[in-house]
Short mmCIF file of C-alpha atoms and ligand atoms in Angstrom, two decimals:
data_model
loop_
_atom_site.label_atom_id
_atom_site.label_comp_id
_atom_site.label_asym_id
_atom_site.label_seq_id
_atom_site.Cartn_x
_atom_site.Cartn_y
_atom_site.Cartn_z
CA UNK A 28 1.94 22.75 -10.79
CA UNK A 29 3.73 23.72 -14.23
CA UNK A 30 7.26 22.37 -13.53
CA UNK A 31 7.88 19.34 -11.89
CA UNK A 32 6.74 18.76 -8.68
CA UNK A 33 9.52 18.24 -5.64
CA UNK A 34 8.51 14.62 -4.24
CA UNK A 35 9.14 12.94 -0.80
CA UNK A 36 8.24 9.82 -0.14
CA UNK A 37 8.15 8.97 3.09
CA UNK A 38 8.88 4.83 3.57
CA UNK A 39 10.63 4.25 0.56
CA UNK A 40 11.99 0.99 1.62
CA UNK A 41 8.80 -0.26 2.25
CA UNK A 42 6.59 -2.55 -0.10
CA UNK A 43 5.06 -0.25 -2.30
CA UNK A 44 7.49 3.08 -1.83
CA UNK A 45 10.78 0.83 -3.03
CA UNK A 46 8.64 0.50 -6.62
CA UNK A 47 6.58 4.00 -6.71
CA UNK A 48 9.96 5.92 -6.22
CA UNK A 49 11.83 4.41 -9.57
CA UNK A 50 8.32 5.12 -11.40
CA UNK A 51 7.85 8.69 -9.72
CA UNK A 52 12.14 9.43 -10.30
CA UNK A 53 11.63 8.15 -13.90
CA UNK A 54 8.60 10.15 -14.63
CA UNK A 55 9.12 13.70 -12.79
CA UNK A 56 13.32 13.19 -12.77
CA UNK A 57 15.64 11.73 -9.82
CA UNK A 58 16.49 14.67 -8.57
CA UNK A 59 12.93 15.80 -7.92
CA UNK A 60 12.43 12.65 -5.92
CA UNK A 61 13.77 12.26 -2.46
CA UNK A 62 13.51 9.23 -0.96
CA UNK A 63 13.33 8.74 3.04
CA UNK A 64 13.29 6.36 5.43
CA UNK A 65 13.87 5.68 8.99
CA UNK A 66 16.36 2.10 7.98
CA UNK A 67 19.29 3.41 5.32
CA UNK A 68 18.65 1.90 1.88
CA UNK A 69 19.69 -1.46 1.01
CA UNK A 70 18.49 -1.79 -2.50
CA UNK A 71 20.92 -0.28 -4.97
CA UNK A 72 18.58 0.68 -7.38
CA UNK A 73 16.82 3.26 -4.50
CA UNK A 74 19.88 4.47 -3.17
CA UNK A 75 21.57 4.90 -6.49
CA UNK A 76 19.15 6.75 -8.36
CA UNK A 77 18.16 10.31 -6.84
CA UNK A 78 18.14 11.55 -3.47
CA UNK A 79 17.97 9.41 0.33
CA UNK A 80 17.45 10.87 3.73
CA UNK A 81 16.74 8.81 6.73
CA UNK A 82 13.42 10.12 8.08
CA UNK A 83 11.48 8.89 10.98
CA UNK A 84 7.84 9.45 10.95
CA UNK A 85 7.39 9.78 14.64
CA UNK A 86 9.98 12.79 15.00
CA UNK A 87 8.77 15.76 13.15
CA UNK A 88 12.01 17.64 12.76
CA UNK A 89 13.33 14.63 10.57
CA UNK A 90 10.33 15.06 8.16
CA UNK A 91 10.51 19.48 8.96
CA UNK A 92 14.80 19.19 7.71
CA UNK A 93 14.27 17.39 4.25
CA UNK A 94 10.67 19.18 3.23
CA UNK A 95 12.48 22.57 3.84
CA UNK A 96 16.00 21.47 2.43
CA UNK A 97 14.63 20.19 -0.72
CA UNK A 98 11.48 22.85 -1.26
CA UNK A 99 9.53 19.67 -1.32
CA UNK A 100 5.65 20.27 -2.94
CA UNK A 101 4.16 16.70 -2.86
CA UNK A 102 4.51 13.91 -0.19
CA UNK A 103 3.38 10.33 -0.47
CA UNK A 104 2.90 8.84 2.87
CA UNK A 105 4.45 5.54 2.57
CA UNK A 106 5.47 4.70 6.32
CA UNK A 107 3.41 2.97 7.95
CA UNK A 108 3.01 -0.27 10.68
CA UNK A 109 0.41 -3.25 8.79
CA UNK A 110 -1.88 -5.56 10.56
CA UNK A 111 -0.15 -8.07 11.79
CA UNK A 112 2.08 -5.72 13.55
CA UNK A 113 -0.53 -3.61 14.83
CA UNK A 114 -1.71 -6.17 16.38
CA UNK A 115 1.55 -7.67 18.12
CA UNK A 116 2.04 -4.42 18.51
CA UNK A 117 -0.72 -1.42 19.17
CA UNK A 118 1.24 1.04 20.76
CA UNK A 119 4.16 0.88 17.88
CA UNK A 120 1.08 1.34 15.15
CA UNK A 121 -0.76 4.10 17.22
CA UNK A 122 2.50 6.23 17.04
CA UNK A 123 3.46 5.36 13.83
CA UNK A 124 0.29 5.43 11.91
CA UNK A 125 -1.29 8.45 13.91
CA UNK A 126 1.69 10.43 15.47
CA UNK A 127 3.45 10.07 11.93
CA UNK A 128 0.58 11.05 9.76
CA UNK A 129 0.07 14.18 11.80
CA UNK A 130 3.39 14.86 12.18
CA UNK A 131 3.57 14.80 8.51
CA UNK A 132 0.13 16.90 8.09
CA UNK A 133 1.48 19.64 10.12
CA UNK A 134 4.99 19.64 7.89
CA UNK A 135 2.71 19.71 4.92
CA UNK A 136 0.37 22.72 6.41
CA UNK A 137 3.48 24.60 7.85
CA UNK A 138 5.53 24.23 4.80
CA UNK A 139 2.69 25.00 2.49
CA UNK A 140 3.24 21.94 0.56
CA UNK A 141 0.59 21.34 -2.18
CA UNK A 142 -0.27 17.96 -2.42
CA UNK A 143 -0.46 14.21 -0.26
CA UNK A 144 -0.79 11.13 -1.27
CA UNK A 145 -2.53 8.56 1.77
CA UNK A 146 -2.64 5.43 1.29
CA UNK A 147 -5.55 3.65 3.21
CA UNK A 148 -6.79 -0.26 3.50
CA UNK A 149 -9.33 -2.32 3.30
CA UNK A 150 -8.86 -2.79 6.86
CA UNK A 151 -11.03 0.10 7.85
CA UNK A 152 -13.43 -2.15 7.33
CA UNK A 153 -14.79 -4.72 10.12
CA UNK A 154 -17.41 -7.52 10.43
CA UNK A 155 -20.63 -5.27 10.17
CA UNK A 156 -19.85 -4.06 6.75
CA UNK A 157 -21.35 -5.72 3.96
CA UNK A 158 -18.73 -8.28 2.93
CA UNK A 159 -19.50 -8.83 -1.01
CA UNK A 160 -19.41 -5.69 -3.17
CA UNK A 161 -18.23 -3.42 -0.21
CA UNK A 162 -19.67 0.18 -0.67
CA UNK A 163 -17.81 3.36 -0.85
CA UNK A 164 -20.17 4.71 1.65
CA UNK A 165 -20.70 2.11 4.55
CA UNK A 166 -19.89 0.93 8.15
CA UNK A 167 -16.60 1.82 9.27
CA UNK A 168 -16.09 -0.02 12.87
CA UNK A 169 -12.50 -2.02 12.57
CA UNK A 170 -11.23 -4.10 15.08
CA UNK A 171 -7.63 -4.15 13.99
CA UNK A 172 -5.73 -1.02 15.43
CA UNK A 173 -4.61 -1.02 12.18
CA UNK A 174 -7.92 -0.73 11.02
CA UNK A 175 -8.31 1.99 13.46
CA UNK A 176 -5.41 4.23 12.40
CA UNK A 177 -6.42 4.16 9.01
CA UNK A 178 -10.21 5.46 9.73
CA UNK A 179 -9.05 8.26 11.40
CA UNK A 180 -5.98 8.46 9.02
CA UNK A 181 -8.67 9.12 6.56
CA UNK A 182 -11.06 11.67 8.97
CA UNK A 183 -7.49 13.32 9.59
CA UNK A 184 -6.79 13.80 6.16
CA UNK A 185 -10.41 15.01 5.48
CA UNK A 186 -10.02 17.59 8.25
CA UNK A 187 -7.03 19.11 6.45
CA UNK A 188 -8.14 19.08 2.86
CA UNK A 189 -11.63 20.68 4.01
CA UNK A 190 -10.30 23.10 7.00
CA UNK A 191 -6.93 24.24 5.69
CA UNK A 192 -7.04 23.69 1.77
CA UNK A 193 -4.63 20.47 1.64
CA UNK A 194 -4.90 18.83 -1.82
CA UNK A 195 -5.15 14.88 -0.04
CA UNK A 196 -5.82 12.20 -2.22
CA UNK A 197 -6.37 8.39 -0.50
CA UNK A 198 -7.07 4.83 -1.82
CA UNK A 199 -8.16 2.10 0.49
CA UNK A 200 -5.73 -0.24 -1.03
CA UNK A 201 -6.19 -4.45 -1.15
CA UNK A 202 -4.01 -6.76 -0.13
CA UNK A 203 -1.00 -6.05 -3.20
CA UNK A 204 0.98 -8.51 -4.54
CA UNK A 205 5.28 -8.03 -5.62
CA UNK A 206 8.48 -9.18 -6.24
CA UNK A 207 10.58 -6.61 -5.92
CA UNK A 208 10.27 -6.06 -2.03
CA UNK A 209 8.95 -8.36 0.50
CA UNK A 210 5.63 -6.59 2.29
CA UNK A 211 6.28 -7.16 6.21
CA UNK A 212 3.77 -7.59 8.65
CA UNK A 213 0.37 -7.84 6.59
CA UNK A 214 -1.93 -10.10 6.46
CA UNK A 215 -2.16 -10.22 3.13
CA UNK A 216 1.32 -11.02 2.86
CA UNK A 217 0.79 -14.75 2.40
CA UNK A 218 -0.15 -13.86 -1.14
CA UNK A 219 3.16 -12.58 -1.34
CA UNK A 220 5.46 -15.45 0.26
CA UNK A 221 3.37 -18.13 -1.51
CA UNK A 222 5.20 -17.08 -4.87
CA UNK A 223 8.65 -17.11 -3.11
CA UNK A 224 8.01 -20.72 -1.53
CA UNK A 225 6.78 -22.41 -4.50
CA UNK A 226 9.40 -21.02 -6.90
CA UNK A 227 12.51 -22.21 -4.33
CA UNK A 228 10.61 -25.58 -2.42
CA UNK A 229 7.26 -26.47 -4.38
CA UNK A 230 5.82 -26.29 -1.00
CA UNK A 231 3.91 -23.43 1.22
CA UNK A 232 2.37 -23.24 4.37
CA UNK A 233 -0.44 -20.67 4.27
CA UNK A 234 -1.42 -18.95 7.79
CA UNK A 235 -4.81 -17.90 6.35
CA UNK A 236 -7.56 -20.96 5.17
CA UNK A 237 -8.09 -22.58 1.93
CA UNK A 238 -11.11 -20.27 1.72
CA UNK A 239 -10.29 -16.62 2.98
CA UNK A 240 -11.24 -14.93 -0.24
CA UNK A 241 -9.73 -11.11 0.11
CA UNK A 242 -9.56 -8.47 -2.52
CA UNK A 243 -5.73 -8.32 -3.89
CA UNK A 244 -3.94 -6.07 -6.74
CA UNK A 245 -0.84 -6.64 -8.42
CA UNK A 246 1.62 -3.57 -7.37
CA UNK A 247 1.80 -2.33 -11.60
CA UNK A 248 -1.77 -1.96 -10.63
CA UNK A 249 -0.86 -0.24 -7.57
CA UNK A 250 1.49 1.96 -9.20
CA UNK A 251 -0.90 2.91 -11.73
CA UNK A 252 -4.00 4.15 -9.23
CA UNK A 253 -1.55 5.92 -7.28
CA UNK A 254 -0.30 8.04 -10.49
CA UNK A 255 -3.47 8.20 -11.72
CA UNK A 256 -5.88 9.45 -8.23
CA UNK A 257 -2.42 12.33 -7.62
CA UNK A 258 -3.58 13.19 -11.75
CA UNK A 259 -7.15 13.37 -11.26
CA UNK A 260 -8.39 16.57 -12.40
CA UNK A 261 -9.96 18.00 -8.73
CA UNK A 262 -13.20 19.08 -10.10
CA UNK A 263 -14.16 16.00 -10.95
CA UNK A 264 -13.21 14.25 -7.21
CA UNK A 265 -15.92 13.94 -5.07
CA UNK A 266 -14.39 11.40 -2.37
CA UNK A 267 -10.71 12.75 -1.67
CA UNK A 268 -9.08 10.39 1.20
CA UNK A 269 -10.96 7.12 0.75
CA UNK A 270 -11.28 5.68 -2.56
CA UNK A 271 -12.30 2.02 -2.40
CA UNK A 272 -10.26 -0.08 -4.96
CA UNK A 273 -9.68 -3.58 -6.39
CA UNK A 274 -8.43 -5.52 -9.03
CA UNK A 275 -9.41 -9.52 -8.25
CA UNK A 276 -10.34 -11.32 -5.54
CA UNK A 277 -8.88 -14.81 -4.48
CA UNK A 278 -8.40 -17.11 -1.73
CA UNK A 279 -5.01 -19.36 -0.83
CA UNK A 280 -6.72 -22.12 -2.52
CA UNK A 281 -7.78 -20.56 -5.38
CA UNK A 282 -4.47 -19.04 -5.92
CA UNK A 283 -2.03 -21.88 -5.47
CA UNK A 284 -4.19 -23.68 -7.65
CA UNK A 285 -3.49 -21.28 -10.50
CA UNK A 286 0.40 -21.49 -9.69
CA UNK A 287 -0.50 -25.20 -9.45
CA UNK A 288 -1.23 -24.49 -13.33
CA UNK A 289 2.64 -23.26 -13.99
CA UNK A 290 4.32 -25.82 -11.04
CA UNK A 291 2.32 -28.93 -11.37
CA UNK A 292 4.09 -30.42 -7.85
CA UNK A 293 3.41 -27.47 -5.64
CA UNK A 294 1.58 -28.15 -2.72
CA UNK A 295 -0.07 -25.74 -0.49
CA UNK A 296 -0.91 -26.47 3.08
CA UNK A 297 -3.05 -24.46 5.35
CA UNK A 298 -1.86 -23.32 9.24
CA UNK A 299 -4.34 -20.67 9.98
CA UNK A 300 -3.15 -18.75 13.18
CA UNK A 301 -3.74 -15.26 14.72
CA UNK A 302 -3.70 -13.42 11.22
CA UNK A 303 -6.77 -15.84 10.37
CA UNK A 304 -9.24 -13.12 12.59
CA UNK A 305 -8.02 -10.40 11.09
CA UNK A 306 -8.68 -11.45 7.00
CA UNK A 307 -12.22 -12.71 8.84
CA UNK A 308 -13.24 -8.99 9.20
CA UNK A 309 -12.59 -7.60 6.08
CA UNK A 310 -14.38 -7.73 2.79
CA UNK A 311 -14.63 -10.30 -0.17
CA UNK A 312 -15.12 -8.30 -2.52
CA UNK A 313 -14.84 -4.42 -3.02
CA UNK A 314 -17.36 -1.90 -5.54
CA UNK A 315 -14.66 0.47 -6.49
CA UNK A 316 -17.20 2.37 -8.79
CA UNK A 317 -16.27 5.70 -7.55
CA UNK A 318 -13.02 5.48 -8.33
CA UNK A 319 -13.77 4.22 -11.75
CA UNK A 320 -16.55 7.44 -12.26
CA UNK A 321 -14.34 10.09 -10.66
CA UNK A 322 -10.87 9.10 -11.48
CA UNK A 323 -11.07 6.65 -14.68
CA UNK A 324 -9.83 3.68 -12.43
CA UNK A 325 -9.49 0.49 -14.35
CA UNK A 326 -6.81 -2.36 -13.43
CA UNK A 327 -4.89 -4.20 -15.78
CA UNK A 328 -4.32 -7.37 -13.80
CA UNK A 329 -6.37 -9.94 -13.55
CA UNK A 330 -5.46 -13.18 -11.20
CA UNK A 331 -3.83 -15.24 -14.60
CA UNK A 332 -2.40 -12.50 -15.99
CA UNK A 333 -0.59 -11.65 -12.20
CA UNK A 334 0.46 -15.25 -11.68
CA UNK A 335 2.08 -15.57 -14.65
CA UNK A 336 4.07 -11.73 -14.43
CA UNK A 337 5.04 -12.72 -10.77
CA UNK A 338 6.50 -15.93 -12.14
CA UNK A 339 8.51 -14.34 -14.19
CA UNK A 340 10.13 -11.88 -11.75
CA UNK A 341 10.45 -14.24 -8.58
CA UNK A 342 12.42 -16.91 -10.84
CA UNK A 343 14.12 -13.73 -12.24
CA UNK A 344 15.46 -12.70 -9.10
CA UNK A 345 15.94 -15.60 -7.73
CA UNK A 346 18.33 -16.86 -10.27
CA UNK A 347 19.84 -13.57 -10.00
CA UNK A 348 20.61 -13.84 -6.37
CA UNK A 349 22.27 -17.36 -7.12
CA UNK A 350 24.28 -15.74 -9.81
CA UNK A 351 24.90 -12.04 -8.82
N1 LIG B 7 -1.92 -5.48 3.13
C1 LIG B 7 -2.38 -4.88 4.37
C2 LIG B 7 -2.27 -5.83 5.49
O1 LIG B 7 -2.41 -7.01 5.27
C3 LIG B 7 -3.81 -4.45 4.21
O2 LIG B 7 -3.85 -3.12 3.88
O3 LIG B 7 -2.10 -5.41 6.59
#
């Protein structure tokens, strides 16, 4: 692609598409970027800044209108339904995660576009994989249907890039951490709300145990192995859909007790409920050297350096909200 490519995102809102749009309309232009979503934007700086189009997954001519109105090239797949969800809900997350992602292959193979970003989870794992250093190559059986949808999310994705020449690039993302929009319906999301709590009450009530360790990245982090995997010279990419990933890897305890080091009277207590099973089937810890080989993947974030940046920005915006 010589000029700039012509970007949808599809779930924009959403925890990770309300940052990677700014970065992607900054980098490749607004206008190049059009930002969809099946809600209407309420965040100024999304709706403000380059294109929006309400797009729902599920109904292909929403997704068929704005690819062919806008010439679009490249799609990151944003939209999606998370754990928790998926599991209060299978059916919505079946449709959703499957129905949507093929609904948005086809687009892409009908349209011709070039390129797809996928972003998978560490949820494809499930109790039989090996928990510490997870493998790139190893035992796929989740019992999330999250978990599910995002195994064959990845095969799916596969099927095009080998079958009808679909340049599909995928991460199996952590849990990621951010201030900028809540996550909804993860299980990592305690990670998240722990930030929010202890900034406005000095007190948190974590759903997972003191000792769930899970593999987490802050979303700057995110940002950056997105960018960097849709860069990746193609000769050099060996995986294409499933690129395991990580940054650090922490459990409630461990992490309120470096917030503990910035708010000396926080206190974190533990109400483990239905989410609890869920972090109990996927990894500790994740080897991401294939993505460090093949792509140059390297984080910048470690746990301190997170805790204090997310400080920042939740006080930040916090006082802002009281203000603005
Ligand atoms: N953050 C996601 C979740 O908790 C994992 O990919 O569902």
């Amino acid at each position: 692609m010589c000029s700039s490519p012509r970007i949808l995102v599809t779930g924009a809102c959403g925890q990770i598409g309300s940052e990677l749009t700014l970065v992607l309309r900054e980098k490749y232009g607004s206008e190049n970027v059009v930002a969809t979503d099946r809600r209407t934007a309420t965040s100024p700086r999304l709706r403000d800044t380059g294109p929006f189009e309400l797009v729902d997954v599920t109904r292909r001519e929403t997704i068929q209108a704005v690819v062919t109105r806008y010439k679009i090239d490249t799609i990151y797949h944003l939209a999606a339904i998370l754990s928790a969800t998926g599991e209060q809900n299978p059916q919505l997350a079946w449709d959703v995660n499957i129905n949507g992602l093929y609904n948005v292959l086809e687009v892409a193979r009908q349209e011709e576009v070039a390129r797809l970003f996928y972003p998978s989870s560490i949820a494809v794992f499930g109790p039989e994989t090996p928990r510490d250093n997870t493998p790139q190559e190893t035992i796929l059986r989740p019992r999330t249907m999250y978990g599910i949808t995002k195994v064959a999310g990845e095969l799916l994705c596969a099927y095009y890039a080998r079958r009808l020449g679909l340049d599909v690039r995928g991460i199996r993302f952590p849990g990621i951490i951010s201030s900028e929009t809540l996550p909804g319906g993860g299980t990592t999301d305690y990670a998240v709300e722990i930030f929010y709590a202890a900034v406005t009450h000095r007190h948190y009530t974590c759903f997972l145990r003191p000792d769930t360790v899970l593999p987490m990245m802050y979303m700057p982090d995110c940002i950056k192995a997105t960018l960097d995997l849709m860069a990746a010279d193609p000769s050099r990419l060996k995986h294409r859909t499933d690129f395991n990933v990580t940054a650090f890897s922490v459990s409630p305890a461990e992490l309120a007790a470096e917030i503990q080091k910035h708010i000396p009277d926080f206190v974190c207590k533990y109400e483990p409920d239905y989410r609890q099973a869920i972090a109990d089937s996927w990894p500790h810890t994740i080897d991401d050297s294939a993505a460090r080989e093949e792509w140059g993947w390297q984080p910048e974030y470690d746990l301190p350096a997170m805790v204090v940046d997310m400080l920042e920005k939740v006080r930040a915006k916090l006082s802002c909200e009281l203000v603005c």
